[in-house]
Coordinates of C-alpha atoms and ligand atoms in Angstrom, one line a residue:
X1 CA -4.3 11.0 -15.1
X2 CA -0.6 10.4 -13.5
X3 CA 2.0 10.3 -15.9
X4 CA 4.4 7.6 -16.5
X5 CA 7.6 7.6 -18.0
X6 CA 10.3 4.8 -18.4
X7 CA 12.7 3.6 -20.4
X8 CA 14.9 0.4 -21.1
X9 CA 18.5 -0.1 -23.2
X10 CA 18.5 -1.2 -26.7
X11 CA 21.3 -4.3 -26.1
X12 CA 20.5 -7.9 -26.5
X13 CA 19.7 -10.3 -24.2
X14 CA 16.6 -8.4 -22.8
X15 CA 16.0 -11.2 -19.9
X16 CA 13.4 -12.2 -17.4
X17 CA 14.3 -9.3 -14.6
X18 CA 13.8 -6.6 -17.2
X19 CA 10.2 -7.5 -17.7
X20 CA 9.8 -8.9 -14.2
X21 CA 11.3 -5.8 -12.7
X22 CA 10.2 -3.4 -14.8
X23 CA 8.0 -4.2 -18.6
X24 CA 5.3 -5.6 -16.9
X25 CA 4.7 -3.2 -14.7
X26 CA 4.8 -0.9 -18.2
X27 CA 2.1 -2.9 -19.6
X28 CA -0.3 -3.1 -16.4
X29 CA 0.4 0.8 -16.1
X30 CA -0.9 1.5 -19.5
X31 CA -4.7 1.0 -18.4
X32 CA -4.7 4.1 -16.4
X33 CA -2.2 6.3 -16.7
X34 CA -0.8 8.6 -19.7
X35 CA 2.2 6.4 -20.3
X36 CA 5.4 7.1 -22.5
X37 CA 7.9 4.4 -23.1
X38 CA 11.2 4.8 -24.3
X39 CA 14.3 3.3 -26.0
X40 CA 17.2 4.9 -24.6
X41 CA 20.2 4.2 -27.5
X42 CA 21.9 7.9 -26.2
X43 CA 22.7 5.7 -22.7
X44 CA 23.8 2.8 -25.0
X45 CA 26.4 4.8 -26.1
X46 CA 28.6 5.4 -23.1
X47 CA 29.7 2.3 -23.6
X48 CA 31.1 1.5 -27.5
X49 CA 28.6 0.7 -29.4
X50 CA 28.6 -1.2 -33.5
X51 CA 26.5 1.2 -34.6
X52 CA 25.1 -2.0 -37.0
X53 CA 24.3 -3.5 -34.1
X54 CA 22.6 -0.6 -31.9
X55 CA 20.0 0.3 -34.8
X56 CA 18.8 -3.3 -34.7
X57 CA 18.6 -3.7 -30.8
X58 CA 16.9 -0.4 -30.9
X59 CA 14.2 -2.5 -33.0
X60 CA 14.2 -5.0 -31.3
X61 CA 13.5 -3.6 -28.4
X62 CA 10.9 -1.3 -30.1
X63 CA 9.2 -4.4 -31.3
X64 CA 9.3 -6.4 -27.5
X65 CA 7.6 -3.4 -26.0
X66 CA 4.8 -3.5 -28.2
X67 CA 4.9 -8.0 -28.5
X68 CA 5.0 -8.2 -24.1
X69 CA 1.5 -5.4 -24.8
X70 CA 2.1 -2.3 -24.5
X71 CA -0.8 -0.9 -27.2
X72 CA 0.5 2.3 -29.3
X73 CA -2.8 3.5 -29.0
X74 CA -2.4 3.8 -25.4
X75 CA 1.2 4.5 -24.5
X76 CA 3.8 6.6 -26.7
X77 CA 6.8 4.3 -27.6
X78 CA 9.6 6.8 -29.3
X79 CA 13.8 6.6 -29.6
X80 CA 15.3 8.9 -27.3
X81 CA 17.6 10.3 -29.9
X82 CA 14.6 11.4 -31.8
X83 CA 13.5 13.7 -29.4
X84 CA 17.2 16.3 -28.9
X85 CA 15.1 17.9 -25.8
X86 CA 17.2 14.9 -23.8
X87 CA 20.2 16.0 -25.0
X88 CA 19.9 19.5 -24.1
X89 CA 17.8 19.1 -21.0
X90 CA 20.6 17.0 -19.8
X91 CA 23.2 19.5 -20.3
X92 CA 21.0 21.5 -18.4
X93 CA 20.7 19.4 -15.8
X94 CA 24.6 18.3 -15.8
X95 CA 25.2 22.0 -14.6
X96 CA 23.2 21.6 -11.7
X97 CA 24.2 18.3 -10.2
X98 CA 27.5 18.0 -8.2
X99 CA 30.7 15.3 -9.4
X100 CA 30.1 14.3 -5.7
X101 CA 27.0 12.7 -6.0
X102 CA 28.0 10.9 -9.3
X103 CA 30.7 9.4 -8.2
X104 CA 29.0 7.9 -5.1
X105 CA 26.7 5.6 -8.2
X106 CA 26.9 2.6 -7.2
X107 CA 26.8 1.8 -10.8
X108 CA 29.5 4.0 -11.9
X109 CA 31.7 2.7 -9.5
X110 CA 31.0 -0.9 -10.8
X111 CA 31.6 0.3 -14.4
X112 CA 34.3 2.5 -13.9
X113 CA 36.1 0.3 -11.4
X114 CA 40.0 -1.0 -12.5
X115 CA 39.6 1.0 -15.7
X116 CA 42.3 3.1 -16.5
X117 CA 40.8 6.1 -18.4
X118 CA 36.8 6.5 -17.9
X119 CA 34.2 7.4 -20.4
X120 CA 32.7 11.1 -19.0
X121 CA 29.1 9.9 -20.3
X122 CA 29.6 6.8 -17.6
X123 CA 29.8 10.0 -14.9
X124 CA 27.4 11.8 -16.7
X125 CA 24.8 9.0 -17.3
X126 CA 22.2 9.2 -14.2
X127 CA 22.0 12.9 -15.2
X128 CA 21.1 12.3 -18.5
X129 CA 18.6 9.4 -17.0
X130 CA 17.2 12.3 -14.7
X131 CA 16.8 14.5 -17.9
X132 CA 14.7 11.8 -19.4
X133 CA 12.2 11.6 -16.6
X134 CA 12.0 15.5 -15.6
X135 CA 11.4 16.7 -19.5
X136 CA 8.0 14.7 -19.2
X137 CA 7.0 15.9 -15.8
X138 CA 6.4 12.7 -15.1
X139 CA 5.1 11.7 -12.2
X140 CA 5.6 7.3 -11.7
X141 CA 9.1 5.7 -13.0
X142 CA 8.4 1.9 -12.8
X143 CA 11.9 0.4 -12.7
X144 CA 13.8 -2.2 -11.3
X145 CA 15.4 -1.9 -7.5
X146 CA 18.8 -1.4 -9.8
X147 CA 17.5 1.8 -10.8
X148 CA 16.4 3.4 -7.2
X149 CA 19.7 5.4 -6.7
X150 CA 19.0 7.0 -9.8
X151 CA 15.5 7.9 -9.2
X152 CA 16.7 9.4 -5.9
X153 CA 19.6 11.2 -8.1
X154 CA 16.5 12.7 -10.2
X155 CA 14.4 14.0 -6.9
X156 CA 17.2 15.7 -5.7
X157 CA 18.0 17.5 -8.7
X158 CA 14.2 18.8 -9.2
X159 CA 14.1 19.2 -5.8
X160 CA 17.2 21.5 -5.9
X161 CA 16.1 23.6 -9.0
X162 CA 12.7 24.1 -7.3
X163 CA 14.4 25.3 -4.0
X164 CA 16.7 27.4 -6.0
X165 CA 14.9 28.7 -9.0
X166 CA 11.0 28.6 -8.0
X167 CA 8.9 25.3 -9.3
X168 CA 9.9 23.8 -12.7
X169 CA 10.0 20.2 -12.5
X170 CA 7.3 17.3 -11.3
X171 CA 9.5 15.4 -8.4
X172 CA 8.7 11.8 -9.5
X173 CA 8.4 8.7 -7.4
X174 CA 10.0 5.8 -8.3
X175 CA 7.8 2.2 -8.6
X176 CA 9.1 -0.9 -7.8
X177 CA 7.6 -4.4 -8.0
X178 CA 7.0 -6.8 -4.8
X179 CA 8.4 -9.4 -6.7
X180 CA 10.7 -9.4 -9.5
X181 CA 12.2 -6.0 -8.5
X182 CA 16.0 -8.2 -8.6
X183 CA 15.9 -10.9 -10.0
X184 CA 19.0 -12.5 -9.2
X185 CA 21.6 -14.5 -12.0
X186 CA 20.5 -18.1 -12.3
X187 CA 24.2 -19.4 -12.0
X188 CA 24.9 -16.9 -9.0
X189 CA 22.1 -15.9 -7.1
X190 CA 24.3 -13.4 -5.1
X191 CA 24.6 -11.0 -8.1
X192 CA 21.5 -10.1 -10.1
X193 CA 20.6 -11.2 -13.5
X194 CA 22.5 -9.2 -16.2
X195 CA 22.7 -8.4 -19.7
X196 CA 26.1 -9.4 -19.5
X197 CA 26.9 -11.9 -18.2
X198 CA 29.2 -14.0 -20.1
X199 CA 27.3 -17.4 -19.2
X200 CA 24.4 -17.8 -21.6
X201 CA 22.4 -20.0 -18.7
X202 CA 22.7 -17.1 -15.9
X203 CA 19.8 -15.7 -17.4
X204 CA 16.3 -16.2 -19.1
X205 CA 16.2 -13.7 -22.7
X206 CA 12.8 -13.0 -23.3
X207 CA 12.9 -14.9 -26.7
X208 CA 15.2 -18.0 -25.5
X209 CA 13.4 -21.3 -27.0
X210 CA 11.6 -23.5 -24.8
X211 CA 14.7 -25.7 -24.9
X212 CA 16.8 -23.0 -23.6
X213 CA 14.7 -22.2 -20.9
X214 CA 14.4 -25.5 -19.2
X215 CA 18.1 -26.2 -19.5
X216 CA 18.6 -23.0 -17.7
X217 CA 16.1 -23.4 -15.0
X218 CA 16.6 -26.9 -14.4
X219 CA 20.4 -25.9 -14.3
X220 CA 19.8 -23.0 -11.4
X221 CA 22.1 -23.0 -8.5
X222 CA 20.1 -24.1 -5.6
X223 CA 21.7 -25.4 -1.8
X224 CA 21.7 -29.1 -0.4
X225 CA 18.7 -28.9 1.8
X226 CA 16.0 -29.5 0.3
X227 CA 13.3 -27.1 1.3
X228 CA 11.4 -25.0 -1.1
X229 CA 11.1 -21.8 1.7
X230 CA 12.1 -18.0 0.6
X231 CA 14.8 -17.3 2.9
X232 CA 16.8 -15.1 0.5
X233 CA 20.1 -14.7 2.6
X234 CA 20.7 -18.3 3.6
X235 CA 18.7 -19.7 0.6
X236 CA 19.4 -17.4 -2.6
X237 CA 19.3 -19.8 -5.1
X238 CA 15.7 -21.3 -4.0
X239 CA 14.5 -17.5 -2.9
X240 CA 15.4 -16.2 -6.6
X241 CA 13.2 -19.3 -8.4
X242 CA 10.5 -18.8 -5.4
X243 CA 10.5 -14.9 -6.6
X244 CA 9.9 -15.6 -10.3
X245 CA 7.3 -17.9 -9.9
X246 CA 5.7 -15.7 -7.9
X247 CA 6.0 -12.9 -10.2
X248 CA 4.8 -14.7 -13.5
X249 CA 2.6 -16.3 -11.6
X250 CA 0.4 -13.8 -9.9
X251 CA 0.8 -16.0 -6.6
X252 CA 2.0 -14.5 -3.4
X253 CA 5.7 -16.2 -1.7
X254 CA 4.0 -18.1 0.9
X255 CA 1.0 -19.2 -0.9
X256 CA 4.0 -20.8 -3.5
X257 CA 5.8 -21.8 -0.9
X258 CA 2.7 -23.5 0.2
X259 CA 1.7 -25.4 -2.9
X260 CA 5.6 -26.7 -3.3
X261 CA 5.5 -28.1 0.6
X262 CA 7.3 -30.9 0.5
X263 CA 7.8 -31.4 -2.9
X264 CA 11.3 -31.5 -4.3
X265 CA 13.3 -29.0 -6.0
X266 CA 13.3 -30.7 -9.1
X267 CA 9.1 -30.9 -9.0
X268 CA 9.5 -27.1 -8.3
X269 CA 12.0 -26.7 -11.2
X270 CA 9.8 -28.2 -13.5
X271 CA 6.4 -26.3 -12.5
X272 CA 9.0 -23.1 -13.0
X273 CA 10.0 -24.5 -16.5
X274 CA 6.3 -24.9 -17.5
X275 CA 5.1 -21.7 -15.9
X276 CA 8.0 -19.8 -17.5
X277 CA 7.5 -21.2 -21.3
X278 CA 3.9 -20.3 -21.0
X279 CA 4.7 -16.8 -20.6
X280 CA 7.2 -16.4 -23.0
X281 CA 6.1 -18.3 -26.0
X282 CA 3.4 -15.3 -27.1
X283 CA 5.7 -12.8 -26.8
X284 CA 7.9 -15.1 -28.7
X285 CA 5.5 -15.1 -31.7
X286 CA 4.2 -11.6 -30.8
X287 CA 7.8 -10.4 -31.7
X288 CA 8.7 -12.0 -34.3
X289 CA 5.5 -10.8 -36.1
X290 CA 5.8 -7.1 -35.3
X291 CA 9.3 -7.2 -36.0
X292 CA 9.1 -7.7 -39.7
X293 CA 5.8 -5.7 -39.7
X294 CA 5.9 -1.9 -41.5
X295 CA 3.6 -0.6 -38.9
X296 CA 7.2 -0.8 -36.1
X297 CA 8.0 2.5 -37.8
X298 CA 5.0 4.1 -38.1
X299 CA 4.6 3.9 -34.3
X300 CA 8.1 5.0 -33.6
X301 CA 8.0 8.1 -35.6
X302 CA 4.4 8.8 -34.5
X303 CA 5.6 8.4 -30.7
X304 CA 8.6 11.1 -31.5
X305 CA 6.0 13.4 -32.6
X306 CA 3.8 13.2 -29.5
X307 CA 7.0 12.8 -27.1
X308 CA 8.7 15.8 -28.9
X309 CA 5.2 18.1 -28.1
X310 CA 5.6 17.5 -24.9
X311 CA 9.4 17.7 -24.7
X312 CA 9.2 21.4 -26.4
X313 CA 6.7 22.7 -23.6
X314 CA 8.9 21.7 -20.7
X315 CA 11.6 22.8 -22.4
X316 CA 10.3 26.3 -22.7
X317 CA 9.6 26.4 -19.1
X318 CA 13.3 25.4 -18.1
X319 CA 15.0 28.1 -20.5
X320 CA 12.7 30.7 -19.0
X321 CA 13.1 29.2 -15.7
X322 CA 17.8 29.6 -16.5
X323 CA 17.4 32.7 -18.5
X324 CA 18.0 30.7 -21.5
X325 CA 17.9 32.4 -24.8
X326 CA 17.0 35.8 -26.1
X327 CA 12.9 36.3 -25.7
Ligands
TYM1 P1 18.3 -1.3 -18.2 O1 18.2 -1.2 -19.7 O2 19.6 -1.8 -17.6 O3 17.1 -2.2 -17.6 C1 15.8 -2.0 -18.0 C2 14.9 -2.2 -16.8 O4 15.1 -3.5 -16.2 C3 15.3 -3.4 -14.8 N1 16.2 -4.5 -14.5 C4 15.9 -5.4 -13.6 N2 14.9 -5.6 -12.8 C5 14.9 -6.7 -11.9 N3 15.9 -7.6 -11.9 C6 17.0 -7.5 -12.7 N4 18.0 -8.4 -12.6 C7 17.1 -6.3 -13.5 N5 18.0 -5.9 -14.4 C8 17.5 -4.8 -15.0 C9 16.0 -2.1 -14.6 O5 15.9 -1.6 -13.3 C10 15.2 -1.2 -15.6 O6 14.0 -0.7 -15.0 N6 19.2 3.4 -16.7 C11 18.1 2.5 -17.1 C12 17.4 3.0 -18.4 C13 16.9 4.4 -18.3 C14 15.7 4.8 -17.6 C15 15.6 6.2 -17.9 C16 14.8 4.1 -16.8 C17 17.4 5.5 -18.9 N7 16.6 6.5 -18.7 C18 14.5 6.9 -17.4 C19 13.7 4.8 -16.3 C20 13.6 6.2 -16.6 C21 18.8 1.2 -17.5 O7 19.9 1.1 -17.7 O8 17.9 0.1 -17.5

């Protein structure tokens, strides 16, 4: 069985391209492949964190893993702090990656642009993201498209070690979704959806009321002429919405486009409302169930265990492979 390893932010606001992009795919995977799952609060933290605050998202985020399906008895689900092979395998890793290539990052250069001093773990960040993915030999990396300079960022630097040091790391493939690999901000469908975005209706959170998510759908930037057709450069706003529904709906583009021909965008809005809530009202009730539930903790520290037995056994391998240590 391939392995798969992934991992998602503890902050609020988990939205609809997270699991579009990236959680489904996590749950689908589960089925047949050794899948691990993580919470990754030690890439929260190059950014200030309340530390209040990042202990609950890490729960949260914890418990939407487990309420969108992803079964504990198939997948490992551990905090990335729990397992210190991270930390250490990306210090490793750090040593063999080039400034260069970090600050070409498209997302450093986002975060770090018009700042006057700059966080090192910012820099440092897709290294420590590599670490994560190498110290599971892991083969699959479902992600968002956001994510695909990173993956590439990973490959090199396994393929590099392996060039220069004889094989020690799986190279992983990245795997992105047809649909739902960027979904795009409702209020701007030139940038994609964010965590942060400071206007509440930009995005969909995966636990927003049913309220809440027609006012933001039925709010969605769309254009003045009237035709439900994917067309994503002169039609983003419409080519965003066409993209959900395809992707919580199963349905291909053009057989969407199809059913909505020559229909109006507020008939499509509303289908997208409908289709939307339906999805999002278990996981609604999922979560807040297995929230308040004991068993959250169980499967956290049971998933450091099993992620930590793997973590030592690569580990081993790489300080053998550096000269690391004494015996
Ligand atoms: P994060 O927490 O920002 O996002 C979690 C996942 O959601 C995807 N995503 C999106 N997909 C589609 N449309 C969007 N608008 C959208 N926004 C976010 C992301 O691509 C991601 O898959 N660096 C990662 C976390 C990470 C990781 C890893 C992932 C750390 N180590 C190892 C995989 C493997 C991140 O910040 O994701």
């Amino acid at each position: 069985m391939k392995r798969v390893f992934s991992g998602v932010q503890p902050t609020g606001n988990i939205h609809i391209g997270n699991y579009l992009g990236a959680l489904k795919q996590f749950v689908d995977l589960q089925e047949d492949h050794e899948c691990i799952y993580c919470i990754v609060d030690e890439h929260a933290i190059t950014v200030p964190q309340d530390p209040k605050e990042l202990r609950k998202h890490v729960l949260d985020v914890a418990a939407l893993y487990m309420a969108i399906g992803i079964d504990p008895r198939k997948s490992i689900i551990f905090v990335q702090s729990s397992v210190s092979g991270h930390a250490e395998l990306g210090w490793i890793l750090c040593c063999n990656s080039y400034t260069g290539e970090l600050t070409r990052m498209t997302q450093f250069k986002a975060k770090s642009g018009g700042q006057e001093s700059v966080g090192t773990g910012l820099l440092t960040y897709p290294v420590l993201m590599a670490a994560d993915i190498l110290l599971y030999d892991t083969d699959v990396v479902p992600v968002g498209n956001d994510q695909k300079q990173h993956i590439e960022l990973t490959r090199d630097i396994a393929i590099r070690v392996n060039n220069k040091y004889g094989e020690t790391f799986v190279v992983p493939e990245g795997r992105f979704m047809k649909a739902g690999a960027r979904v795009m901000a409702l209020d701007d469908p030139t940038s994609k959806m964010s965590k942060s975005s400071p206007n509440n209706h930009s995005r969909i959170s995966l636990l927003d009321e049913d309220s809440k998510i027609k006012k933001s759908i039925m709010r969605a930037t769309t254009d003045s002429d009237g035709e439900i057709r994917f067309d994503p450069e002169n039609k983003p706003g419409v080519s965003n919405l066409l993209s959900i529904y395809s992707a919580f709906s199963g349905t291909a583009i053009e057989d969407v486009e199809a059913d909505f021909r020559g229909k109006g965008y507020g008939d499509f809005k509303k289908a997208l409302v409908e289709l939307t809530k339906e999805a999002l009202a278990p996981i609604r009730q999922n979560f807040n169930e297995i929230r308040e539930s004991e068993e959250l903790i169980r499967v956290l520290d049971e998933g450091a265990e099993k992620a930590d037995a793997i973590a030592q056994k690569t580990l081993k391998r790489v300080r053998d492979t550096f000269g690391l240590g004494y015996r």
